[in-house]
Structure formats: C-alpha cells, structure tokens
Short mmCIF file of C-alpha atoms in Angstrom, two decimals:
data_model
loop_
_atom_site.label_atom_id
_atom_site.label_comp_id
_atom_site.label_asym_id
_atom_site.label_seq_id
_atom_site.Cartn_x
_atom_site.Cartn_y
_atom_site.Cartn_z
CA MET I 867 46.18 -64.78 -6.48
CA ILE I 868 44.59 -61.35 -6.20
CA THR I 869 43.65 -60.25 -2.69
CA THR I 870 41.12 -57.46 -2.56
CA ASP I 871 38.35 -55.89 -0.50
CA VAL I 872 35.49 -55.73 -3.00
CA THR I 873 35.03 -57.77 -6.16
CA VAL I 874 32.39 -56.64 -8.63
CA ILE I 875 31.17 -59.25 -11.11
CA GLY I 876 29.80 -57.55 -14.21
CA GLY I 877 30.97 -54.41 -15.99
CA GLY I 878 27.69 -52.86 -17.05
CA ALA I 879 26.16 -49.65 -15.73
CA ALA I 880 25.48 -50.96 -12.22
CA GLY I 881 28.82 -52.75 -11.96
CA LEU I 882 30.85 -49.73 -13.03
CA LEU I 883 29.03 -47.46 -10.59
CA ALA I 884 29.46 -50.02 -7.80
CA ALA I 885 33.19 -50.40 -8.47
CA ILE I 886 33.80 -46.64 -8.62
CA THR I 887 31.82 -46.11 -5.42
CA ALA I 888 33.61 -48.87 -3.52
CA ALA I 889 37.02 -47.63 -4.63
CA GLY I 890 36.00 -44.07 -3.74
CA CYS I 891 35.28 -45.28 -0.22
CA GLY I 892 38.87 -46.48 0.08
CA ALA I 893 38.34 -50.16 -0.65
CA ARG I 894 40.68 -52.12 -2.90
CA THR I 895 38.31 -52.96 -5.72
CA THR I 896 38.46 -55.52 -8.51
CA LEU I 897 35.97 -55.66 -11.38
CA ILE I 898 35.66 -58.67 -13.66
CA GLU I 899 33.76 -58.63 -16.97
CA HIS I 900 33.47 -61.65 -19.24
CA MET I 901 33.12 -59.57 -22.43
CA ASP I 902 36.14 -58.01 -24.15
CA ARG I 903 35.18 -54.56 -22.87
CA VAL I 904 32.92 -53.04 -20.25
CA GLY I 905 29.66 -51.19 -20.86
CA LYS I 906 28.61 -52.68 -24.19
CA LYS I 907 24.91 -52.58 -23.35
CA LEU I 908 25.19 -49.00 -22.13
CA LEU I 909 26.25 -47.87 -25.60
CA SER I 910 22.87 -48.81 -27.07
CA THR I 911 20.71 -47.04 -24.51
CA GLY I 912 18.51 -44.17 -25.65
CA ASN I 913 19.16 -45.12 -29.28
CA GLY I 914 22.84 -44.42 -28.69
CA ARG I 915 22.21 -41.14 -26.86
CA CYS I 916 21.85 -42.59 -23.31
CA ASN I 917 18.73 -41.39 -21.51
CA TYR I 918 20.52 -41.77 -18.20
CA THR I 919 17.80 -40.65 -15.77
CA ASN I 920 14.37 -39.05 -15.53
CA ALA I 921 13.23 -36.17 -13.32
CA MET I 922 9.78 -37.71 -12.81
CA GLN I 923 10.46 -40.41 -10.25
CA ASP I 924 7.61 -42.43 -8.78
CA ILE I 925 7.31 -45.95 -7.47
CA SER I 926 4.85 -46.66 -10.30
CA CYS I 927 7.79 -46.41 -12.73
CA TYR I 928 9.35 -49.52 -11.21
CA ARG I 929 8.03 -53.07 -11.37
CA GLY I 930 8.71 -56.36 -9.63
CA GLU I 931 7.09 -58.57 -7.01
CA CYS I 932 7.87 -55.80 -4.51
CA PRO I 933 8.36 -52.40 -6.21
CA ALA I 934 8.70 -50.64 -2.83
CA PHE I 935 12.08 -52.36 -2.55
CA VAL I 936 13.52 -49.42 -4.51
CA LEU I 937 12.60 -46.77 -1.93
CA PRO I 938 15.43 -47.28 0.63
CA VAL I 939 17.88 -47.42 -2.28
CA PHE I 940 16.71 -44.16 -3.85
CA ALA I 941 16.73 -42.50 -0.43
CA GLN I 942 20.51 -42.95 -0.45
CA PHE I 943 21.22 -42.11 -4.09
CA GLY I 944 18.37 -40.87 -6.25
CA HIS I 945 17.80 -38.75 -9.33
CA GLU I 946 19.31 -35.53 -7.98
CA GLU I 947 22.42 -37.29 -6.72
CA THR I 948 22.78 -39.04 -10.06
CA VAL I 949 22.68 -35.80 -12.05
CA ALA I 950 25.17 -34.12 -9.68
CA TRP I 951 27.48 -37.14 -9.68
CA PHE I 952 27.65 -37.37 -13.45
CA ARG I 953 27.99 -33.60 -13.79
CA GLU I 954 31.12 -33.78 -11.64
CA LEU I 955 32.47 -36.52 -13.89
CA GLY I 956 31.91 -34.27 -16.91
CA ILE I 957 28.43 -35.22 -18.15
CA TRP I 958 26.62 -31.94 -18.68
CA PRO I 959 22.89 -32.71 -18.74
CA LYS I 960 20.59 -31.99 -21.65
CA THR I 961 16.90 -32.32 -20.92
CA ARG I 962 13.99 -33.19 -23.18
CA GLY I 963 11.05 -32.75 -20.88
CA ALA I 964 11.83 -34.92 -17.86
CA TYR I 965 14.35 -37.03 -19.81
CA PHE I 966 18.07 -36.47 -19.16
CA TYR I 967 20.76 -37.05 -21.80
CA PRO I 968 24.44 -36.07 -21.96
CA ALA I 969 24.89 -32.74 -23.77
CA SER I 970 27.05 -34.60 -26.30
CA ASP I 971 24.05 -36.81 -27.20
CA GLN I 972 26.43 -39.77 -27.08
CA ALA I 973 26.06 -42.81 -24.86
CA ALA I 974 29.79 -43.28 -25.44
CA SER I 975 30.40 -40.13 -23.39
CA VAL I 976 28.77 -41.72 -20.33
CA LEU I 977 30.80 -44.88 -20.74
CA ASP I 978 34.00 -42.90 -21.30
CA VAL I 979 33.69 -40.94 -18.05
CA LEU I 980 32.91 -44.14 -16.14
CA ARG I 981 36.00 -45.81 -17.56
CA MET I 982 38.12 -42.74 -16.78
CA GLU I 983 36.82 -42.67 -13.21
CA CYS I 984 37.59 -46.38 -12.80
CA ALA I 985 41.16 -45.63 -13.82
CA TYR I 986 41.35 -42.61 -11.50
CA ARG I 987 40.00 -44.63 -8.57
CA ARG I 988 42.46 -47.44 -9.43
CA VAL I 989 39.83 -50.10 -9.94
CA ASP I 990 41.59 -53.31 -10.95
CA LEU I 991 39.70 -54.07 -14.15
CA HIS I 992 39.79 -57.47 -15.89
CA THR I 993 37.92 -58.03 -19.18
CA GLY I 994 37.49 -61.37 -20.94
CA CYS I 995 37.44 -62.80 -17.42
CA HIS I 996 34.96 -65.63 -16.80
CA LEU I 997 33.67 -66.71 -13.41
CA SER I 998 34.18 -70.43 -12.77
CA ALA I 999 33.62 -70.95 -9.04
CA LEU I 1000 32.59 -69.08 -5.90
CA LYS I 1001 32.97 -70.34 -2.36
CA LYS I 1002 33.54 -69.00 1.14
CA ASP I 1003 36.40 -70.00 3.43
CA LYS I 1004 36.61 -68.99 7.08
CA LYS I 1005 37.28 -65.35 6.29
CA TYR I 1006 37.13 -64.51 2.57
CA TRP I 1007 35.14 -65.31 -0.52
CA GLN I 1008 37.23 -67.23 -3.03
CA VAL I 1009 36.42 -66.33 -6.63
CA SER I 1010 37.84 -68.58 -9.33
CA THR I 1011 38.08 -67.08 -12.82
CA SER I 1012 39.58 -67.86 -16.19
CA GLN I 1013 42.36 -65.42 -15.32
CA GLY I 1014 43.17 -66.75 -11.88
CA ALA I 1015 41.89 -66.70 -8.33
CA ILE I 1016 40.62 -63.74 -6.32
CA SER I 1017 40.40 -63.69 -2.54
CA THR I 1018 37.92 -61.00 -1.54
CA LYS I 1019 36.06 -59.82 1.53
CA THR I 1020 32.86 -58.93 -0.32
CA VAL I 1021 31.33 -59.66 -3.72
CA ILE I 1022 28.84 -57.62 -5.75
CA PHE I 1023 26.82 -59.37 -8.47
CA ALA I 1024 25.98 -56.81 -11.17
CA THR I 1025 25.71 -59.30 -14.01
CA GLY I 1026 22.35 -58.45 -15.54
CA LEU I 1027 20.11 -61.32 -16.62
CA LEU I 1028 19.27 -62.47 -20.15
CA ALA I 1029 18.27 -59.39 -22.18
CA ALA I 1030 20.47 -58.52 -25.16
CA PRO I 1031 22.87 -61.46 -24.61
CA LYS I 1032 25.24 -60.21 -27.33
CA THR I 1033 26.17 -57.36 -25.00
CA GLY I 1034 27.09 -59.76 -22.21
CA SER I 1035 23.86 -60.43 -20.30
CA ASP I 1036 23.77 -64.15 -20.96
CA GLY I 1037 22.68 -65.52 -17.59
CA SER I 1038 26.00 -67.24 -16.94
CA ALA I 1039 26.10 -66.01 -13.34
CA ILE I 1040 22.68 -67.39 -12.43
CA PRO I 1041 23.93 -70.86 -11.33
CA TYR I 1042 26.45 -69.26 -8.95
CA ILE I 1043 23.77 -67.08 -7.38
CA GLU I 1044 21.43 -70.05 -7.05
CA GLY I 1045 24.33 -71.94 -5.47
CA LEU I 1046 24.20 -69.41 -2.64
CA GLY I 1047 20.60 -70.44 -1.94
CA HIS I 1048 18.91 -67.57 -3.77
CA HIS I 1049 15.75 -67.96 -5.80
CA PHE I 1050 14.80 -66.18 -9.02
CA ILE I 1051 11.44 -64.75 -9.93
CA ASP I 1052 10.62 -66.09 -13.41
CA ILE I 1053 12.71 -64.17 -15.96
CA VAL I 1054 10.89 -62.89 -19.06
CA PRO I 1055 11.67 -60.25 -21.72
CA ALA I 1056 10.59 -56.66 -21.00
CA LEU I 1057 10.66 -53.46 -23.04
CA VAL I 1058 10.22 -55.61 -26.12
CA GLN I 1059 8.05 -55.84 -29.26
CA LEU I 1060 4.99 -58.09 -29.12
CA GLN I 1061 3.90 -60.62 -31.73
CA GLY I 1062 0.29 -60.75 -32.92
CA LYS I 1063 -1.63 -63.73 -34.31
CA GLN I 1064 -3.57 -61.83 -36.98
CA SER I 1065 -2.47 -62.13 -40.60
CA PHE I 1066 -3.23 -58.49 -41.46
CA PHE I 1067 0.10 -57.34 -39.96
CA ARG I 1068 1.90 -58.34 -43.14
CA SER I 1069 0.21 -55.42 -44.92
CA LEU I 1070 0.72 -52.91 -42.10
CA ALA I 1071 4.51 -53.06 -41.66
CA GLY I 1072 6.06 -49.63 -41.23
CA ILE I 1073 2.90 -47.73 -40.31
CA ARG I 1074 2.98 -45.45 -37.26
CA ALA I 1075 -0.12 -44.10 -35.55
CA GLU I 1076 -1.09 -42.37 -32.32
CA ALA I 1077 -3.08 -44.97 -30.41
CA LEU I 1078 -4.34 -46.10 -27.05
CA ILE I 1079 -3.50 -49.72 -26.30
CA SER I 1080 -5.47 -51.69 -23.73
CA LEU I 1081 -3.74 -54.91 -22.74
CA GLN I 1082 -6.19 -57.48 -21.41
CA ILE I 1083 -4.79 -60.40 -19.45
CA GLN I 1084 -7.00 -63.32 -18.56
CA ASN I 1085 -6.75 -64.17 -14.87
CA GLY I 1086 -6.13 -67.85 -14.34
CA HIS I 1087 -4.69 -70.44 -16.70
CA PHE I 1088 -6.15 -71.77 -19.91
CA SER I 1089 -5.49 -74.44 -22.47
CA PRO I 1090 -5.68 -73.78 -26.22
CA GLY I 1091 -9.32 -73.95 -27.29
CA GLU I 1092 -10.58 -73.67 -23.71
CA ALA I 1093 -13.23 -71.07 -22.94
CA SER I 1094 -11.98 -68.07 -21.01
CA ALA I 1095 -12.61 -68.03 -17.29
CA GLY I 1096 -12.35 -65.37 -14.62
CA GLU I 1097 -11.97 -61.63 -14.82
CA GLU I 1098 -9.43 -59.73 -16.91
CA THR I 1099 -6.67 -57.44 -15.74
CA VAL I 1100 -6.28 -54.40 -17.99
CA TYR I 1101 -3.24 -52.18 -18.50
CA ARG I 1102 -3.34 -49.10 -20.77
CA GLU I 1103 -0.73 -46.98 -22.49
CA GLN I 1104 -1.04 -44.27 -25.14
CA GLY I 1105 1.56 -43.01 -27.59
CA GLU I 1106 3.01 -43.66 -31.01
CA LEU I 1107 2.27 -47.21 -32.04
CA GLN I 1108 4.52 -48.87 -34.61
CA LEU I 1109 2.93 -51.61 -36.70
CA THR I 1110 5.27 -54.30 -37.98
CA ASP I 1111 5.02 -57.41 -40.09
CA PHE I 1112 4.87 -59.51 -36.92
CA GLY I 1113 2.82 -57.36 -34.56
CA ILE I 1114 3.14 -54.17 -32.53
CA SER I 1115 6.02 -52.04 -31.30
CA GLY I 1116 6.74 -48.55 -30.01
CA ILE I 1117 7.07 -47.04 -26.54
CA PRO I 1118 3.50 -47.79 -25.38
CA VAL I 1119 4.00 -51.44 -26.36
CA PHE I 1120 7.35 -51.55 -24.55
CA GLN I 1121 5.70 -50.19 -21.41
CA LEU I 1122 3.09 -52.96 -21.50
CA SER I 1123 5.31 -55.80 -22.67
CA ARG I 1124 6.52 -57.08 -19.29
CA PHE I 1125 2.90 -57.74 -18.27
CA ALA I 1126 2.24 -59.57 -21.53
CA THR I 1127 5.35 -61.75 -21.45
CA ARG I 1128 4.83 -62.62 -17.78
CA ALA I 1129 1.22 -63.65 -18.46
CA LEU I 1130 2.17 -65.69 -21.53
CA SER I 1131 4.82 -67.53 -19.50
CA GLN I 1132 2.02 -68.42 -17.08
CA LYS I 1133 -0.14 -69.68 -19.99
CA ARG I 1134 -2.63 -66.86 -19.63
CA ARG I 1135 -4.50 -65.36 -22.59
CA VAL I 1136 -3.29 -61.90 -23.65
CA THR I 1137 -5.18 -59.56 -25.96
CA ALA I 1138 -4.40 -56.02 -27.09
CA LEU I 1139 -7.24 -53.72 -28.09
CA ILE I 1140 -6.08 -50.75 -30.17
CA ASP I 1141 -7.94 -47.44 -30.32
CA PHE I 1142 -6.79 -45.52 -33.39
CA LEU I 1143 -8.78 -42.40 -32.44
CA PRO I 1144 -7.97 -42.10 -28.71
CA SER I 1145 -8.98 -38.43 -28.47
CA VAL I 1146 -12.41 -39.08 -30.03
CA THR I 1147 -15.31 -40.78 -28.25
CA ARG I 1148 -17.22 -43.69 -29.74
CA GLU I 1149 -20.24 -41.44 -30.37
CA GLU I 1150 -18.05 -38.82 -32.04
CA THR I 1151 -16.48 -41.54 -34.19
CA LEU I 1152 -19.91 -42.70 -35.34
CA ALA I 1153 -20.83 -39.11 -36.22
CA LEU I 1154 -17.53 -38.64 -38.04
CA LEU I 1155 -18.13 -41.75 -40.14
CA ALA I 1156 -21.72 -40.77 -40.84
CA ALA I 1157 -20.44 -37.51 -42.34
CA ARG I 1158 -17.59 -39.09 -44.32
CA PHE I 1159 -19.84 -41.82 -45.75
CA GLY I 1160 -22.75 -39.45 -46.19
CA GLY I 1161 -22.71 -35.80 -47.17
CA GLN I 1162 -18.92 -35.72 -47.54
CA ALA I 1163 -18.75 -38.87 -49.69
CA HIS I 1164 -18.82 -36.99 -53.02
CA GLY I 1165 -18.98 -40.21 -55.02
CA LYS I 1166 -16.13 -41.91 -53.16
CA THR I 1167 -15.79 -45.60 -52.40
CA ALA I 1168 -15.63 -46.86 -48.82
CA GLN I 1169 -11.85 -47.09 -49.16
CA GLU I 1170 -11.59 -43.53 -50.46
CA ALA I 1171 -13.83 -42.17 -47.70
CA LEU I 1172 -11.15 -42.98 -45.11
CA VAL I 1173 -8.32 -41.24 -47.01
CA GLY I 1174 -6.95 -38.44 -44.86
CA LEU I 1175 -8.18 -40.02 -41.63
CA PHE I 1176 -5.98 -43.13 -41.56
CA HIS I 1177 -2.98 -44.41 -43.43
CA LYS I 1178 -4.38 -45.98 -46.62
CA LYS I 1179 -3.27 -49.52 -45.75
CA LEU I 1180 -4.61 -49.21 -42.21
CA GLY I 1181 -7.94 -47.98 -43.57
CA GLU I 1182 -8.12 -51.02 -45.83
CA VAL I 1183 -7.51 -53.39 -42.91
CA LEU I 1184 -10.13 -51.67 -40.74
CA LEU I 1185 -12.71 -51.95 -43.54
CA LYS I 1186 -11.90 -55.61 -44.16
CA GLU I 1187 -12.11 -56.44 -40.44
CA ALA I 1188 -15.51 -54.71 -40.39
CA GLY I 1189 -16.66 -56.76 -43.39
CA ILE I 1190 -17.10 -53.74 -45.67
CA PRO I 1191 -16.02 -54.15 -49.34
CA LEU I 1192 -13.33 -51.60 -50.20
CA HIS I 1193 -14.99 -50.53 -53.43
CA LEU I 1194 -18.54 -50.32 -52.13
CA PRO I 1195 -19.87 -46.81 -52.79
CA ALA I 1196 -19.51 -44.85 -49.57
CA ALA I 1197 -23.15 -43.77 -49.72
CA GLN I 1198 -24.19 -47.43 -49.57
CA VAL I 1199 -22.31 -48.12 -46.32
CA SER I 1200 -25.15 -48.72 -43.85
CA ALA I 1201 -25.49 -47.57 -40.26
CA ALA I 1202 -24.81 -51.15 -39.15
CA ASP I 1203 -21.64 -51.17 -41.29
CA ARG I 1204 -20.52 -47.93 -39.64
CA GLU I 1205 -21.14 -49.46 -36.20
CA ARG I 1206 -18.87 -52.39 -37.07
CA LEU I 1207 -16.23 -50.07 -38.50
CA THR I 1208 -16.33 -47.92 -35.37
CA GLU I 1209 -15.72 -51.05 -33.31
CA GLN I 1210 -12.62 -51.84 -35.37
CA ILE I 1211 -11.32 -48.27 -35.16
CA LYS I 1212 -11.81 -48.06 -31.40
CA ARG I 1213 -11.07 -51.69 -30.44
CA LEU I 1214 -9.03 -53.47 -33.09
CA ARG I 1215 -8.28 -56.86 -31.55
CA VAL I 1216 -4.78 -58.31 -31.56
CA ASP I 1217 -4.17 -61.73 -30.02
CA ILE I 1218 -0.70 -61.58 -28.47
CA ILE I 1219 1.13 -64.87 -28.97
CA GLY I 1220 4.68 -63.93 -27.98
CA SER I 1221 7.42 -61.34 -28.06
CA LYS I 1222 10.58 -60.86 -30.08
CA GLY I 1223 12.46 -62.52 -27.24
CA MET I 1224 15.56 -61.86 -25.21
CA ASP I 1225 17.67 -60.84 -28.20
CA ALA I 1226 15.39 -57.85 -28.82
CA ALA I 1227 14.51 -57.04 -25.20
CA GLN I 1228 16.06 -53.99 -23.57
CA VAL I 1229 15.71 -55.47 -20.07
CA CYS I 1230 14.20 -58.44 -18.27
CA ALA I 1231 11.41 -58.71 -15.77
CA GLY I 1232 12.19 -61.05 -12.89
CA GLY I 1233 15.47 -61.76 -11.16
CA VAL I 1234 16.79 -62.42 -7.66
CA ASP I 1235 13.88 -62.48 -5.23
CA THR I 1236 14.13 -59.18 -3.36
CA ARG I 1237 12.69 -60.77 -0.22
CA GLU I 1238 16.08 -62.44 0.14
CA VAL I 1239 18.01 -59.14 -0.03
CA ASP I 1240 18.33 -56.30 2.50
CA PRO I 1241 16.79 -53.24 0.78
CA ALA I 1242 18.89 -50.81 2.84
CA THR I 1243 22.26 -52.30 1.87
CA LEU I 1244 21.52 -54.73 -1.01
CA GLU I 1245 23.38 -57.43 0.92
CA SER I 1246 22.15 -60.99 0.66
CA LYS I 1247 20.16 -62.19 3.67
CA LEU I 1248 21.37 -65.71 2.89
CA ALA I 1249 25.10 -65.21 2.32
CA GLY I 1250 26.92 -62.50 4.24
CA GLY I 1251 29.30 -60.40 2.15
CA ILE I 1252 27.34 -60.97 -1.10
CA TYR I 1253 25.62 -57.91 -2.62
CA PHE I 1254 23.48 -57.31 -5.71
CA ALA I 1255 23.05 -54.36 -8.05
CA GLY I 1256 21.11 -53.60 -11.22
CA GLU I 1257 18.96 -55.80 -13.40
CA VAL I 1258 19.98 -59.04 -11.68
CA LEU I 1259 17.46 -58.13 -8.96
CA ASP I 1260 13.71 -58.48 -9.49
CA ILE I 1261 13.26 -54.81 -10.35
CA ASP I 1262 12.68 -53.42 -13.83
CA GLY I 1263 11.73 -49.93 -14.90
CA ALA I 1264 9.54 -48.31 -17.51
CA CYS I 1265 10.99 -46.68 -20.62
CA GLY I 1266 12.54 -43.28 -20.03
CA GLY I 1267 15.79 -43.69 -18.10
CA TYR I 1268 14.33 -45.64 -15.21
CA ASN I 1269 16.35 -48.81 -15.69
CA LEU I 1270 19.58 -46.82 -15.76
CA GLN I 1271 18.49 -44.88 -12.67
CA TRP I 1272 18.02 -48.22 -10.91
CA ALA I 1273 21.48 -49.30 -12.10
CA TRP I 1274 23.15 -46.13 -10.77
CA SER I 1275 21.27 -46.11 -7.46
CA SER I 1276 21.67 -49.80 -6.71
CA GLY I 1277 25.31 -49.69 -7.82
CA TYR I 1278 26.01 -46.86 -5.42
CA VAL I 1279 24.26 -48.54 -2.50
CA ALA I 1280 25.86 -51.95 -3.08
CA GLY I 1281 29.29 -50.42 -3.64
CA SER I 1282 29.25 -48.18 -0.58
CA HIS I 1283 27.93 -50.83 1.80
CA ALA I 1284 30.17 -53.58 0.45
CA ALA I 1285 33.16 -51.28 0.93
CA ALA I 1286 32.11 -50.37 4.47
CA ALA I 1287 31.71 -54.04 5.36
CA ALA I 1288 35.07 -54.96 3.82
CA LEU I 1289 36.89 -52.15 5.62
CA GLY I 1290 35.17 -52.88 8.91
CA ALA I 1291 33.99 -49.31 9.07
CA PRO I 1292 30.49 -48.07 9.90
CA PHE I 1293 28.68 -46.88 6.80
CA ALA I 1294 28.63 -43.10 6.53
CA ALA I 1295 25.69 -42.11 4.37
CA GLY I 1296 26.83 -39.82 1.61
CA LYS I 1297 25.73 -38.50 -1.72
CA GLY I 1298 28.48 -39.65 -4.01
CA THR I 1299 32.20 -40.31 -3.96
CA THR I 1300 33.76 -37.78 -6.33
#
C-alpha cells in the first residue's frame, strides 16, 4: 500500500499543475492517470501549439451556472502568475495579440516541462492506473486502483469530463464523485461544430467567410411540429465562419456552441442566422445589389452578378434560397427579388439539430455543481479532504486559452490547499511553487 499526503486523480493540465503545486508545498504527492501517459489532451491544444493563457481576462470569458465562482480562484493564481510560473519552468512566451503560446510553438514543450517538474518535485506518478473504489476510514481516504491501494489524507479530482474521450476524458470518475453525494450540472459538448438541417450544406463544404452569427434559442420547451412559444434568447459572435458538409464550424461557432448544445439537450429550438456582409447595413446591401444587377450588370446572369462578392457556390445557394433562377439575366432581377436576396445574405437561416458530439468537442459544459464546492479552496463542502480542479467542475471557457487558464488556476488552488490540509499547516497564500 502507498501512504501519501495528496493523491491527484487525472494527469491532464489541471492534475499536473495540482500535483506539482502540492509537492512544491512539501506534501508527499501521488498522481494516478488511467491512460498510458499524462497530458494527451494538452498536446492537441491550440492546434498543437498550446495557447496556454490569454492576457484579456474577464468573467464573461467563463461560463457555468455560477461564472463568478472563478474569481476567488484567479485572485490566488491568475494570468500573470501563470506566465511567470511557466517562464520559470522554461516556457518563454510568444504572444499573438492577447494570446500566449510557448516560443517553441509546440504544445509538447508545455507538457515536457510539466513532466520534468513532476520528476523534480518527486511526484509519484502512476500511468495505466485505474480507479476502482474510494472510501474514507477514520483518518484517511482509501483509494483502490488497478495497481494497488493508496492511503491518502486528501484527494484531488482533476479527471475532466467527456470531451475528447480518446485522450482520457471518458467520464469514468463520475460515479465515484456522485458516490460522495455530489451532483452534476447536465454535461454537453462545448467548443464544437454544429450540425444544420438544411440540405444546401452539401454544396458549401470547405467555404470560409467572414460572418456574424446570431444564435436564437427558443425559451421554453417544444415538441416537433409544435408552434414556437415565448421569447428568444440571442447570442452573437463574429469571425471566420467555416461551412462544412454537415453545418457550421469555426471560432465564432465554437464560442456559441455550448449555448446551442445546452438548449438542444433541454429540447429547445435553436436557429442560427448568418450575416455574410456584417460590415454592411441592410440598406447598403440593397443599394449594392441594385448596382450589381443594374448598371454594373453588363449582360451578366444573376449568378454572374455575384461573382467577386461571394464564393461562387455560396452565391448560388443564396440565389436559390431567394428563389432567383441562376441564369436569369441580372437586369431582370426585380426589386422584390433583391429584397429576398438581401434577406438571405443578411439572415441566412440554419436550423441547428445537433453537434459533432463529445468526440469532436474540445471541452464540456456542465460538471460538478459549484454550489457544493468552496470557491476559495476548491474543497468539497460535502466530503472533507476531497478537492476538484479543471474541467470536472461546472466551469468552461471561451476559445483563446481560457480553459487552460482555468486548469492552471484551479490546479494551483486545489493543490496548495489540499497540501496545507494534509500537512496540518495554515495555508500561506503564494504565487507559485518554483
């Protein structure tokens, strides 16, 4: 049997930071990871370059039932502390606007320094190690694993949830957390592509366009075929839209996706309205079309009149949705036709019917109900000596390094407070352990 002070379950970003922090505080620390190596999900972040934090920090960048839960955590270890901490470990920052990457442009560099620091801090690391039971005796938590038993004073769950299960986030720890009395906010994919109902996507695959996306969510429940009821909640994002054979993708879609998947799980109607000329007003669009189909037509067809304004295939879809024949002479396109075309350009409707699911999601929305966790220490309010860090909690971030910032900050807070509790020492607030 292993006897230790702090046991971290999960070897992702939050778990590694928690283990290093706890060990740096002087606690004997054990980390168990059920995959064959730690940090697999970290390697794919930032398209393999690891956008590890963002200088523009605001509570609006974090979502959950209670986003303000993040504030006491960031007060202890925020963006500035993260940059300084990683710099000391060897990660020299490279910035692209507010986005921070390692100068090497390799996510592997971030994982490498975390693994080296685990070794330096003498973290007892066990991979391929599966949790099988968790119970409390009079003094210690008893953790049963596929590699033997661990007797530990405190436990940190940093297991992630269900996103990208091939990297290890498969939800296998959820029953053990629920066994402690904790409840989960409904878990849905986030930062994920959305599927549209319309058939025209098959001809738009591969097209990219600057667009404004307005996500409309019907308040209240509905049944298929039922008339809509109640007001709509609208979320908007602008950026490069990627059109696919199944629907929509790209950063603005990722930013909106957690609201869409949550609403769909609640059987609420979700619609995306796409504006393909976001910098041009409706009146200006009408004037633009009047010129292109009028004095600038030069004998063109309706299809040809849109060449140079939109991708050819997108122009064809917009005309078809407006009910305008592609080969109609541009000069014969009526004012009413141009009104309908303007509506399609500024408000192309996409009925959202799903997402690409957990396999494609970068993170999840939902998780352990934060009302059951102390925001200052990340200790369970229901089971003393149990702590949480990272995505397993009901906090998810926007694209741009925010989910990793939450992992680092929550890992630090959970690790430092779990170590202090295990050592019986008052917590001394600090800004890192290196």
